[in-house]
mmCIF file of C-alpha atoms in Angstrom:
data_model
loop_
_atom_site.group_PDB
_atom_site.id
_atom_site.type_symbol
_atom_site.label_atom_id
_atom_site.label_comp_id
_atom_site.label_asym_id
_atom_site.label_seq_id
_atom_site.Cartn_x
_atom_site.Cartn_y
_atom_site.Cartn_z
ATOM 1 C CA UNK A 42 129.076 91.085 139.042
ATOM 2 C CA UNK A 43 125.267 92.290 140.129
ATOM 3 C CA UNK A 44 125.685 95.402 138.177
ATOM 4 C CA UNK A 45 126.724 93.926 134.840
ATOM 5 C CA UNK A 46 123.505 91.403 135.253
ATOM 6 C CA UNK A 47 121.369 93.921 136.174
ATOM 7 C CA UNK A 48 121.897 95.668 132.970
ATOM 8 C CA UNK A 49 122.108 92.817 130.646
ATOM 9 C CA UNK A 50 118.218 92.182 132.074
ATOM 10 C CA UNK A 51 117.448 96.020 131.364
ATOM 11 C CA UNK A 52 119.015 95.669 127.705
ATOM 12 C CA UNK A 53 117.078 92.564 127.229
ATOM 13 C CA UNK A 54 113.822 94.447 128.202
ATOM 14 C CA UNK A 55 114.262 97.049 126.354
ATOM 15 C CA UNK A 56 114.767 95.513 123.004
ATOM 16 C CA UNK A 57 111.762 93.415 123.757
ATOM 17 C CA UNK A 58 110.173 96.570 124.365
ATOM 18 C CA UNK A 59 111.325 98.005 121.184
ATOM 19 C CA UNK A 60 110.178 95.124 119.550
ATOM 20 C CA UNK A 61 106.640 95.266 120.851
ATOM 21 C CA UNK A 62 106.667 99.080 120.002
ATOM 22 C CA UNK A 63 107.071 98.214 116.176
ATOM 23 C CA UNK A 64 104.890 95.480 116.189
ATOM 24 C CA UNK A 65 102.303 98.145 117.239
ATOM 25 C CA UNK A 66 102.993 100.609 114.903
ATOM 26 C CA UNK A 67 102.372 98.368 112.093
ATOM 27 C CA UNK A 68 99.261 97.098 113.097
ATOM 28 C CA UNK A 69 97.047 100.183 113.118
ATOM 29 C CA UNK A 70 98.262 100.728 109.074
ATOM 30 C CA UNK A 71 97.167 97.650 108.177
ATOM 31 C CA UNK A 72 93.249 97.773 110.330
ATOM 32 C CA UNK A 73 93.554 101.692 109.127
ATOM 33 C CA UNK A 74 93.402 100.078 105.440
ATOM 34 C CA UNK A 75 90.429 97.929 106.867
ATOM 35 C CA UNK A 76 88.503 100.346 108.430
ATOM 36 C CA UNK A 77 87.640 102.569 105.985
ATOM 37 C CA UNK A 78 86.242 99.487 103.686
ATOM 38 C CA UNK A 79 84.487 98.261 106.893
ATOM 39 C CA UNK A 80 82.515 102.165 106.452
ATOM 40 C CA UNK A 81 81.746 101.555 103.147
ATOM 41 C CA UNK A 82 80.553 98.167 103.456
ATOM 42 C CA UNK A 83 78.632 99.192 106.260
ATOM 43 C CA UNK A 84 76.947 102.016 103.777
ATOM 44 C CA UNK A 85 76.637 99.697 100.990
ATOM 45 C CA UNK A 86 75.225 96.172 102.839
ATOM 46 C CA UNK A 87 75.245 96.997 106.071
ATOM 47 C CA UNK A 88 78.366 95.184 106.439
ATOM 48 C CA UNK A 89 77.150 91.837 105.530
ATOM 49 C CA UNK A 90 80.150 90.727 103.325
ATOM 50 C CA UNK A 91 78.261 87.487 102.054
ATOM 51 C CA UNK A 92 75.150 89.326 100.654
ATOM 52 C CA UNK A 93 73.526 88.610 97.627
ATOM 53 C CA UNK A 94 69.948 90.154 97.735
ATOM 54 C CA UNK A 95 69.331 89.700 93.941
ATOM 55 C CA UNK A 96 69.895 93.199 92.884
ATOM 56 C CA UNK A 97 72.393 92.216 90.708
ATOM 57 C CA UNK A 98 75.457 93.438 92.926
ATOM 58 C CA UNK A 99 77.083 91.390 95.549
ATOM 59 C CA UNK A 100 79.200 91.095 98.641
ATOM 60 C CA UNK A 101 79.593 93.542 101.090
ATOM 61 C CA UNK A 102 81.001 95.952 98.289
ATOM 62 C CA UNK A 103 78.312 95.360 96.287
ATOM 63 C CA UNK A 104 79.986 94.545 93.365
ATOM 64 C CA UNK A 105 78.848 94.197 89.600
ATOM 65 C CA UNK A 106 80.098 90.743 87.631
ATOM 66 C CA UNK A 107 81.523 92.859 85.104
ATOM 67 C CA UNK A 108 83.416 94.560 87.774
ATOM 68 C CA UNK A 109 84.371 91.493 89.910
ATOM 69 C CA UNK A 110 85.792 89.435 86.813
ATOM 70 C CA UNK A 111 86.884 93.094 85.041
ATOM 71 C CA UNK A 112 89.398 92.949 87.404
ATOM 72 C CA UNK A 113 90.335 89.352 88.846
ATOM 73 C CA UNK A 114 87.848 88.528 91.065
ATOM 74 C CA UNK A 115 87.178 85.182 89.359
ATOM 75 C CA UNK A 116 91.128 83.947 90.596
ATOM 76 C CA UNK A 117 88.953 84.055 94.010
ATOM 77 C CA UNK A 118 85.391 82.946 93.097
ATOM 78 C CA UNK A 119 82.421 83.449 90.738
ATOM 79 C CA UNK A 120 80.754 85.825 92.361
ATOM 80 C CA UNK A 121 82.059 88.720 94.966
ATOM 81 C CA UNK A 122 79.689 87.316 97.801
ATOM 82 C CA UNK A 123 81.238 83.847 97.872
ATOM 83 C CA UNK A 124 84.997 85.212 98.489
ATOM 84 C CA UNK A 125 86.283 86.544 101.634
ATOM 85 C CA UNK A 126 85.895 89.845 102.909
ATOM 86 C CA UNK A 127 89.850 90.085 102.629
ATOM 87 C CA UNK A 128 89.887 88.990 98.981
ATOM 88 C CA UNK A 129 86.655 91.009 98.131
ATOM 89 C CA UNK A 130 88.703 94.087 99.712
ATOM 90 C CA UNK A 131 92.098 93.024 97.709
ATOM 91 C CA UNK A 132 89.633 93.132 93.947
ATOM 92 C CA UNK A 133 88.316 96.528 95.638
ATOM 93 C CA UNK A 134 91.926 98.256 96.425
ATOM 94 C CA UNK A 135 92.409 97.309 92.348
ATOM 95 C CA UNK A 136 89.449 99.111 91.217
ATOM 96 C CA UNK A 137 90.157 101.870 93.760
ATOM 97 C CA UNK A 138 93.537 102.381 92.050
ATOM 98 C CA UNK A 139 91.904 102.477 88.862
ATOM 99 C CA UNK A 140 88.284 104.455 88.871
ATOM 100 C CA UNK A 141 89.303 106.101 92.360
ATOM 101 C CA UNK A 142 86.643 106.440 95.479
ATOM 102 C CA UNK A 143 83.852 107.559 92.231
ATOM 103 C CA UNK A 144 84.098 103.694 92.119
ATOM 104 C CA UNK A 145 81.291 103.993 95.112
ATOM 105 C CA UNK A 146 79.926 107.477 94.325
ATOM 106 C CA UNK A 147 77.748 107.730 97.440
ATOM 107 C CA UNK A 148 79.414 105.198 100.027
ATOM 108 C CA UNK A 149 83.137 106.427 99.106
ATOM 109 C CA UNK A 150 82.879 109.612 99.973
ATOM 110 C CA UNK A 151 80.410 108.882 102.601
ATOM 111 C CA UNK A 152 83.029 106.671 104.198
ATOM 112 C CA UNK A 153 85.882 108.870 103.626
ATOM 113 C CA UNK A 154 87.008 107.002 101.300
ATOM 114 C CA UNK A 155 90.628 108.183 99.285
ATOM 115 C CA UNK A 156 93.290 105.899 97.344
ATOM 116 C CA UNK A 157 95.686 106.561 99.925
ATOM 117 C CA UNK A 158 93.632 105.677 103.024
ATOM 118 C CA UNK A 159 92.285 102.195 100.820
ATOM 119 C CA UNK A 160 95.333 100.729 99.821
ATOM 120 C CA UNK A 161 94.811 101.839 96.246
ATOM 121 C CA UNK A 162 97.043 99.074 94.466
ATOM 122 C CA UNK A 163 96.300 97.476 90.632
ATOM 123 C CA UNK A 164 98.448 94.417 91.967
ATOM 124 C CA UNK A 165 96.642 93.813 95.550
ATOM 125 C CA UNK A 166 96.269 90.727 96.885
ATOM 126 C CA UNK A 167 94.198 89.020 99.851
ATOM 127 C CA UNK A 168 95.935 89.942 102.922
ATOM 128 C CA UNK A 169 98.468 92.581 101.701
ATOM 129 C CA UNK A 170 97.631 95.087 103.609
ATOM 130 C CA UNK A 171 98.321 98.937 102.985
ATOM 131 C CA UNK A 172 96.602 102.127 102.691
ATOM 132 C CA UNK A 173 97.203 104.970 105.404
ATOM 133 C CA UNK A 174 95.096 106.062 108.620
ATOM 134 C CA UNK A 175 91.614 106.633 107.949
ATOM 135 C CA UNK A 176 89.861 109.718 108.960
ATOM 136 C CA UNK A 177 87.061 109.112 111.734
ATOM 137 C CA UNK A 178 84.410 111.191 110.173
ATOM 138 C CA UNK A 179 83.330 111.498 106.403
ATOM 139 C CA UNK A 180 84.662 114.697 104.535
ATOM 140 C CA UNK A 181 82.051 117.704 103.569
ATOM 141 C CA UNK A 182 82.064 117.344 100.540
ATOM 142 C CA UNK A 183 83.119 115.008 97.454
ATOM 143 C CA UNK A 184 85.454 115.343 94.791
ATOM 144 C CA UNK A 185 84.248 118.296 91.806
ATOM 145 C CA UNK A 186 85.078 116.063 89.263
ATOM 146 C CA UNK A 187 82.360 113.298 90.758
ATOM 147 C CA UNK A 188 79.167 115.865 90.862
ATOM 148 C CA UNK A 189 79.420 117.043 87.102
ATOM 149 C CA UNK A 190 78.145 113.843 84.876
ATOM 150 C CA UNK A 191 79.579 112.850 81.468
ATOM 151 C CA UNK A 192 77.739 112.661 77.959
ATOM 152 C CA UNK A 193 80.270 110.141 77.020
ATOM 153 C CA UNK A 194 81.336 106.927 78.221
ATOM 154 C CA UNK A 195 84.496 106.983 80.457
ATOM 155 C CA UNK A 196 86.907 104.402 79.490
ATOM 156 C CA UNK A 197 89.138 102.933 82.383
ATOM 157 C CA UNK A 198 91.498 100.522 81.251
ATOM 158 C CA UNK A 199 89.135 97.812 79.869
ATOM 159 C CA UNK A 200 86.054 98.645 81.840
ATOM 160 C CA UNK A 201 84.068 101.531 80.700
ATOM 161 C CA UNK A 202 80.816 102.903 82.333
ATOM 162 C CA UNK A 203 77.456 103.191 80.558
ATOM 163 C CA UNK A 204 76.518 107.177 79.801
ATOM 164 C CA UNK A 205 73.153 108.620 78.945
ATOM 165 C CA UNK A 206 72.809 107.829 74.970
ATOM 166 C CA UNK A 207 74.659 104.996 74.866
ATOM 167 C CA UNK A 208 74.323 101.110 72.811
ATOM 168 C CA UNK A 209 76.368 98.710 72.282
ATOM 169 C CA UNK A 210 76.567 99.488 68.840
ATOM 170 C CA UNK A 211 77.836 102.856 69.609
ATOM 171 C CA UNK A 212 79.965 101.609 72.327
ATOM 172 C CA UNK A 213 81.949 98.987 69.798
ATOM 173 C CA UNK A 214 81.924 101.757 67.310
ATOM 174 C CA UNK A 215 83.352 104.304 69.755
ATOM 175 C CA UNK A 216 86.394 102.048 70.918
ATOM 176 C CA UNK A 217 86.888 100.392 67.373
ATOM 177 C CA UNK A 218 85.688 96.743 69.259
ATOM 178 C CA UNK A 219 86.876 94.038 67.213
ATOM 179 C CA UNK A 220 83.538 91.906 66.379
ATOM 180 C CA UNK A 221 81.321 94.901 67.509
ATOM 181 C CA UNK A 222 78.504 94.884 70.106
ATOM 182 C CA UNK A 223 78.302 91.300 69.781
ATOM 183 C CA UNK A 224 81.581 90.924 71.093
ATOM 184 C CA UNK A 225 80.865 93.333 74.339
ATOM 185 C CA UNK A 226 77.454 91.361 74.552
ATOM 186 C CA UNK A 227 79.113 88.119 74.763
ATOM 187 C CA UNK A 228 81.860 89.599 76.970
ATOM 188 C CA UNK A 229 79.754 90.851 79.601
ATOM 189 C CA UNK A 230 77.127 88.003 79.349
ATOM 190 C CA UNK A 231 74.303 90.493 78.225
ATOM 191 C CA UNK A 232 71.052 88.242 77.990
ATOM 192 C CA UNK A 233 69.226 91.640 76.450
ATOM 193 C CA UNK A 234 71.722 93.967 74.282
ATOM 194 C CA UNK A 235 69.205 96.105 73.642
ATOM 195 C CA UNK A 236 68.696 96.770 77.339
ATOM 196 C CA UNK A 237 71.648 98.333 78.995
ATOM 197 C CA UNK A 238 71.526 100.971 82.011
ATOM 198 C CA UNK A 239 73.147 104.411 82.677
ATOM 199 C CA UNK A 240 76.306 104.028 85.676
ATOM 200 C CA UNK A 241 76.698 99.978 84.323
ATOM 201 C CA UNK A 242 80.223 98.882 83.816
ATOM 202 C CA UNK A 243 81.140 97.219 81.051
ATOM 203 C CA UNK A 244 83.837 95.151 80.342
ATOM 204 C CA UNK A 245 85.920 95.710 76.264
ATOM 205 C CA UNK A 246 87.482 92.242 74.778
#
């Protein structure tokens, strides 16, 4: 009877071996995902997740309000500094999926930054995970399509970005806004209309 209990205790091992084995290979995907926003919040506060220097960006994405609420961040809180760094990177996988690594035109690419490796998801939530192995070092070089500026605003769903010419009442006029640059003002909580900046993200009613 030794034998036949001897290998029943072998079996048993080696499915708990197989089960540690998968365990294993799941983790790195998920702390791959991580990683790579860890670089870029490293490039873009240092890493400080909670930051809010005044600047008018926040967290350790640095974030814009427009962006942050463009794209669900108030389900989490106001601002991007007073969420978690898991639910700041869950808003961040949604704009990745959307404006790509451009999203963070120096600290993407800095960072290595693709939608694969980031979890690039519209839908992501705090704690879902995804995104591929991350490359250890930055790449070379960037994207072509990031180094050659537009004359015109670049619409991305309902968030568009602020070109060189560019009002509000060209904006609303552009897009056919319903209500005109009032309405963007009062969307995006504009205390000056007249005073908007080139790379600012603006969210359309």
């Amino acid at each position: 009877m030794k034998p036949v209990i001897v290998s029943r205790v072998i079996g048993v091992a080696a499915s708990a071996a197989l089960a540690i084995g998968v365990a294993a290979a799941i983790a790195p995907q998920q702390a791959a995902a991580d990683s790579v926003w860890d670089r870029v919040a490293q490039c873009e506060s240092t890493g400080q997740w909670d930051i809010n220097t005044g600047n008018g960006y926040y967290g350790g994405l640095q974030f814009s309000p427009t962006t942050w609420s463009g794209f669900g961040g108030g389900q989490y809180a106001q601002y991007a500094h007073q969420a978690s760094k898991s639910e700041q990177i869950a808003i961040a996988r949604r704009v990745l999926a959307v404006q790509g690594p451009g999203a963070w035109p120096t600290c993407g690419p800095r960072a290595g930054l693709t939608k694969a490796n980031g979890g690039a998801d519209r839908n992501a939530t705090a704690g879902s995970g995804g995104g591929q192995s991350a490359p250890n070092t930055a790449p070379q070089q960037s994207t072509p399509k990031q180094s050659t500026p537009k004359k015109s605003p670049e619409r991305q769903g309902n968030v568009i970005t602020v070109r060189s010419g560019d009002t509000l009442s060209k904006l609303a006029r552009k897009h056919g806004t319903e209500g005109g640059w009032q309405a963007i003002a009062e969307a995006n909580d504009l205390s000056n209309p007249n005073f908007i900046r080139i790379g600012q993200q603006l969210v359309l009613p």
